[in-house]
């Protein structure tokens, strides 16, 4: 079973629209971390956020916001007033402790966002 | 520019060969992570070092090994290369602020092509 599911493979929006990228995770641990990363067409990876499991406060950073809901095991990412520069593949990831190998990271398959001017 | 450097940027080699990928973290960052991104497997975590010690191990094959040196740079060694090892290899370094919030900074990646 997938530890991190990003059900939306591709999304297209028109510039200035809001868009939400979904992320559902699976873990039995009470302590874990959730991440979002951005990979623009140029190929580099950009870290966006790390959230620990004990902090369910929503996070806002400029036009980006994240909604963490333990009850639904979701960590959704919303871009407000999207811009062309937001076009990228976005990855959600989970890190959970492993007694044998330390923290383990699991990535979703990514959501490709295209913002149309 | 993230401040993390990776060399080489591109590498073309043959099956059965051995290569070494190098990562220099941002000044002062003690943690280094290695990731692999391939078309087949997607993004995968390989291994993490913290101040010279292995901290976490992910889907790293036995043919692969890594280390972090006293100057904190890290090397990822890939041996007995197979076609399926063709991928983009990223390294990242991280720092924690006083609030224990961790930020990762990624290098530009090394694109490995095994022929």
CSV table of C-alpha atoms in Angstrom, one decimal:
chain,number,residue,atom,x,y,z
A,1,UNK,CA,0.0,0.0,0.0
A,2,UNK,CA,1.1,3.5,-0.7
A,3,UNK,CA,2.3,5.4,2.3
A,4,UNK,CA,1.7,8.7,0.5
A,5,UNK,CA,-1.0,9.2,-2.1
A,6,UNK,CA,-1.3,12.1,-4.4
A,7,UNK,CA,-4.4,11.2,-6.3
A,8,UNK,CA,-4.2,14.1,-8.7
A,9,UNK,CA,-1.7,13.3,-11.4
A,10,UNK,CA,-2.2,16.5,-13.4
A,11,UNK,CA,-4.0,19.7,-12.7
A,12,UNK,CA,-4.4,22.7,-15.0
A,13,UNK,CA,-5.7,26.0,-13.8
A,14,UNK,CA,-6.0,29.5,-15.3
A,15,UNK,CA,-3.7,32.1,-13.8
A,16,UNK,CA,-5.1,33.8,-10.6
A,17,UNK,CA,-7.3,30.8,-9.8
A,18,UNK,CA,-6.8,29.1,-6.4
A,19,UNK,CA,-5.7,25.4,-6.5
A,20,UNK,CA,-5.5,22.7,-3.9
A,21,UNK,CA,-3.1,19.8,-4.2
A,22,UNK,CA,-4.2,16.8,-2.1
A,23,UNK,CA,-2.0,14.5,-0.1
A,24,UNK,CA,-3.1,11.6,2.0
A,25,UNK,CA,-0.7,9.6,4.1
A,26,UNK,CA,-0.7,6.4,6.0
A,27,UNK,CA,1.2,5.8,9.2
A,28,UNK,CA,0.8,4.0,12.5
A,29,UNK,CA,3.3,6.2,14.3
A,30,UNK,CA,2.3,9.1,16.5
A,31,UNK,CA,5.5,11.0,15.7
A,32,UNK,CA,6.1,11.8,12.0
A,33,UNK,CA,6.8,14.6,9.6
A,34,UNK,CA,5.1,15.7,6.5
A,35,UNK,CA,6.8,17.6,3.6
A,36,UNK,CA,6.0,19.3,0.4
A,37,UNK,CA,8.5,19.9,-2.4
A,38,UNK,CA,8.4,21.7,-5.7
A,39,UNK,CA,10.1,20.6,-8.9
A,40,UNK,CA,9.9,23.2,-11.6
A,41,UNK,CA,10.4,22.3,-15.3
A,42,UNK,CA,14.1,23.2,-14.8
A,43,UNK,CA,14.4,20.1,-12.7
A,44,UNK,CA,15.7,21.2,-9.4
A,45,UNK,CA,14.0,20.3,-6.1
A,46,UNK,CA,12.8,23.0,-3.8
A,47,UNK,CA,11.8,22.3,-0.2
A,48,UNK,CA,8.6,24.1,0.7
A,49,UNK,CA,7.6,22.9,4.2
A,50,UNK,CA,8.1,20.4,7.0
A,51,UNK,CA,5.3,19.8,9.5
A,52,UNK,CA,5.6,17.6,12.5
A,53,UNK,CA,2.7,15.5,13.6
A,54,UNK,CA,2.1,17.4,16.8
A,55,UNK,CA,1.5,20.7,15.1
A,56,UNK,CA,-1.9,20.7,13.4
A,57,UNK,CA,-1.9,24.5,13.0
A,58,UNK,CA,-2.4,25.5,9.4
A,59,UNK,CA,0.6,27.2,7.9
A,60,UNK,CA,0.5,30.2,5.6
A,61,UNK,CA,3.5,31.5,3.6
A,62,UNK,CA,2.5,34.2,1.2
A,63,UNK,CA,0.3,32.6,-1.4
A,64,UNK,CA,1.0,29.1,-0.1
A,65,UNK,CA,-1.0,27.5,2.7
A,66,UNK,CA,-1.1,24.0,4.1
A,67,UNK,CA,-4.0,22.3,5.8
A,68,UNK,CA,-2.9,19.4,8.1
A,69,UNK,CA,-5.8,17.2,9.3
A,70,UNK,CA,-4.9,14.1,11.4
A,71,UNK,CA,-8.5,13.0,11.4
A,72,UNK,CA,-8.3,12.4,7.7
A,73,UNK,CA,-4.6,11.8,7.4
A,74,UNK,CA,-4.3,14.6,4.9
A,75,UNK,CA,-1.8,17.4,4.4
A,76,UNK,CA,-3.2,19.5,1.5
A,77,UNK,CA,-1.4,22.3,-0.2
A,78,UNK,CA,-3.3,25.4,-1.5
A,79,UNK,CA,-1.9,28.0,-3.8
A,80,UNK,CA,-3.9,31.2,-3.9
A,81,UNK,CA,-4.0,33.4,-6.9
A,82,UNK,CA,-1.8,31.0,-8.9
A,83,UNK,CA,0.9,32.3,-11.2
A,84,UNK,CA,2.6,30.8,-14.2
A,85,UNK,CA,5.8,30.4,-12.1
A,86,UNK,CA,3.8,28.0,-9.9
A,87,UNK,CA,3.8,25.5,-12.8
A,88,UNK,CA,5.8,22.5,-11.5
A,89,UNK,CA,5.5,19.0,-10.1
A,90,UNK,CA,4.7,19.0,-6.4
A,91,UNK,CA,5.6,16.1,-4.2
A,92,UNK,CA,4.3,15.3,-0.8
A,93,UNK,CA,6.4,13.2,1.5
A,94,UNK,CA,6.2,11.4,4.9
A,95,UNK,CA,9.0,10.7,7.3
A,96,UNK,CA,8.4,8.3,10.1
A,97,UNK,CA,10.8,6.6,12.6
A,98,UNK,CA,12.1,3.2,12.0
A,99,UNK,CA,13.9,1.3,14.8
A,100,UNK,CA,16.3,-0.4,12.4
A,101,UNK,CA,17.1,2.3,9.9
A,102,UNK,CA,16.3,5.6,11.4
A,103,UNK,CA,13.8,7.9,9.9
A,104,UNK,CA,12.3,6.7,6.6
A,105,UNK,CA,11.0,8.9,3.9
A,106,UNK,CA,8.2,8.1,1.6
A,107,UNK,CA,7.3,10.2,-1.4
A,108,UNK,CA,4.1,10.5,-3.3
A,109,UNK,CA,4.1,10.2,-7.1
A,110,UNK,CA,3.7,13.9,-7.5
A,111,UNK,CA,1.1,16.3,-9.0
A,112,UNK,CA,1.9,18.2,-12.1
A,113,UNK,CA,0.4,21.6,-12.0
A,114,UNK,CA,0.1,23.8,-15.1
A,115,UNK,CA,-0.9,27.3,-14.7
A,116,UNK,CA,-2.2,28.7,-17.9
A,117,UNK,CA,-1.7,32.5,-18.5
B,1,UNK,CA,21.5,29.2,-5.7
B,2,UNK,CA,20.8,26.9,-2.7
B,3,UNK,CA,24.5,26.9,-1.7
B,4,UNK,CA,24.6,23.1,-2.1
B,5,UNK,CA,26.9,21.9,-4.8
B,6,UNK,CA,27.0,18.6,-6.6
B,7,UNK,CA,29.5,17.3,-9.0
B,8,UNK,CA,29.5,16.2,-11.7
B,9,UNK,CA,26.3,17.6,-13.3
B,10,UNK,CA,26.2,14.8,-15.8
B,11,UNK,CA,27.7,11.4,-16.0
B,12,UNK,CA,27.6,8.8,-18.7
B,13,UNK,CA,29.0,5.4,-18.0
B,14,UNK,CA,28.6,1.8,-18.9
B,15,UNK,CA,27.1,-1.1,-17.1
B,16,UNK,CA,29.3,-2.7,-14.6
B,17,UNK,CA,31.2,0.4,-13.9
B,18,UNK,CA,31.6,2.4,-10.6
B,19,UNK,CA,31.1,6.1,-10.1
B,20,UNK,CA,31.3,8.6,-7.3
B,21,UNK,CA,28.9,11.5,-6.9
B,22,UNK,CA,30.0,14.3,-4.7
B,23,UNK,CA,28.0,16.7,-2.6
B,24,UNK,CA,29.1,19.8,-0.7
B,25,UNK,CA,26.5,21.0,1.8
B,26,UNK,CA,25.9,24.6,2.7
B,27,UNK,CA,28.4,26.0,5.1
B,28,UNK,CA,27.5,24.9,8.6
B,29,UNK,CA,24.9,22.4,7.6
B,30,UNK,CA,25.6,19.1,9.4
B,31,UNK,CA,23.0,16.9,7.7
B,32,UNK,CA,23.2,15.6,4.2
B,33,UNK,CA,20.6,13.6,2.5
B,34,UNK,CA,20.8,11.6,-0.8
B,35,UNK,CA,17.8,11.0,-3.0
B,36,UNK,CA,17.3,9.2,-6.3
B,37,UNK,CA,14.7,10.2,-8.9
B,38,UNK,CA,14.0,7.8,-11.8
B,39,UNK,CA,11.2,7.4,-14.2
B,40,UNK,CA,10.4,3.9,-12.9
B,41,UNK,CA,10.8,4.4,-9.1
B,42,UNK,CA,10.0,8.1,-8.8
B,43,UNK,CA,11.6,10.0,-5.9
B,44,UNK,CA,13.3,7.8,-3.3
B,45,UNK,CA,15.2,8.5,-0.2
B,46,UNK,CA,18.6,6.8,-0.1
B,47,UNK,CA,20.5,7.8,3.0
B,48,UNK,CA,21.1,10.5,5.5
B,49,UNK,CA,24.3,11.5,7.4
B,50,UNK,CA,24.6,13.8,10.3
B,51,UNK,CA,28.0,15.2,11.2
B,52,UNK,CA,29.8,12.2,9.8
B,53,UNK,CA,27.5,9.5,11.1
B,54,UNK,CA,24.8,7.6,9.3
B,55,UNK,CA,21.5,8.7,10.6
B,56,UNK,CA,18.9,7.0,8.4
B,57,UNK,CA,18.9,4.5,5.6
B,58,UNK,CA,16.3,4.2,2.9
B,59,UNK,CA,16.0,2.3,-0.3
B,60,UNK,CA,19.7,2.2,-0.9
B,61,UNK,CA,21.0,-0.8,-2.7
B,62,UNK,CA,23.9,-2.9,-1.4
B,63,UNK,CA,25.8,-1.9,-4.5
B,64,UNK,CA,25.6,1.7,-3.3
B,65,UNK,CA,27.5,3.2,-0.4
B,66,UNK,CA,27.9,6.7,1.0
B,67,UNK,CA,29.9,8.5,3.5
B,68,UNK,CA,30.3,12.0,5.0
B,69,UNK,CA,33.7,13.3,5.6
B,70,UNK,CA,35.1,15.5,8.4
B,71,UNK,CA,34.7,18.6,6.3
B,72,UNK,CA,31.0,17.5,5.9
B,73,UNK,CA,31.1,16.9,2.2
B,74,UNK,CA,29.5,13.6,1.2
B,75,UNK,CA,30.1,11.1,-1.5
B,76,UNK,CA,27.7,8.5,-2.9
B,77,UNK,CA,29.4,5.5,-4.5
B,78,UNK,CA,27.5,3.5,-7.1
B,79,UNK,CA,29.1,0.2,-8.2
B,80,UNK,CA,28.3,-2.6,-10.6
B,81,UNK,CA,26.1,-0.2,-12.4
B,82,UNK,CA,23.0,-1.4,-14.1
B,83,UNK,CA,20.8,0.3,-16.7
B,84,UNK,CA,18.1,0.8,-14.0
B,85,UNK,CA,20.5,3.0,-12.0
B,86,UNK,CA,20.1,5.7,-14.6
B,87,UNK,CA,18.5,8.5,-12.7
B,88,UNK,CA,18.8,12.0,-11.2
B,89,UNK,CA,20.6,11.9,-7.9
B,90,UNK,CA,20.0,14.8,-5.5
B,91,UNK,CA,21.7,15.7,-2.4
B,92,UNK,CA,20.3,18.1,0.2
B,93,UNK,CA,21.7,19.6,3.4
B,94,UNK,CA,19.6,20.9,6.2
B,95,UNK,CA,19.7,23.1,9.2
B,96,UNK,CA,17.4,23.4,12.2
B,97,UNK,CA,16.5,26.8,13.6
B,98,UNK,CA,16.1,27.4,17.3
B,99,UNK,CA,12.4,26.4,17.0
B,100,UNK,CA,13.6,23.0,15.7
B,101,UNK,CA,12.1,23.8,12.3
B,102,UNK,CA,14.2,22.1,9.6
B,103,UNK,CA,14.7,23.5,6.2
B,104,UNK,CA,16.3,21.4,3.4
B,105,UNK,CA,18.4,22.9,0.6
B,106,UNK,CA,18.9,20.9,-2.5
B,107,UNK,CA,21.8,20.7,-4.9
B,108,UNK,CA,21.2,20.8,-8.6
B,109,UNK,CA,21.5,17.1,-9.0
B,110,UNK,CA,23.7,14.7,-10.9
B,111,UNK,CA,22.2,13.1,-13.9
B,112,UNK,CA,23.6,9.6,-14.4
B,113,UNK,CA,23.1,7.7,-17.6
B,114,UNK,CA,24.2,4.1,-17.7
B,115,UNK,CA,24.5,2.6,-21.1
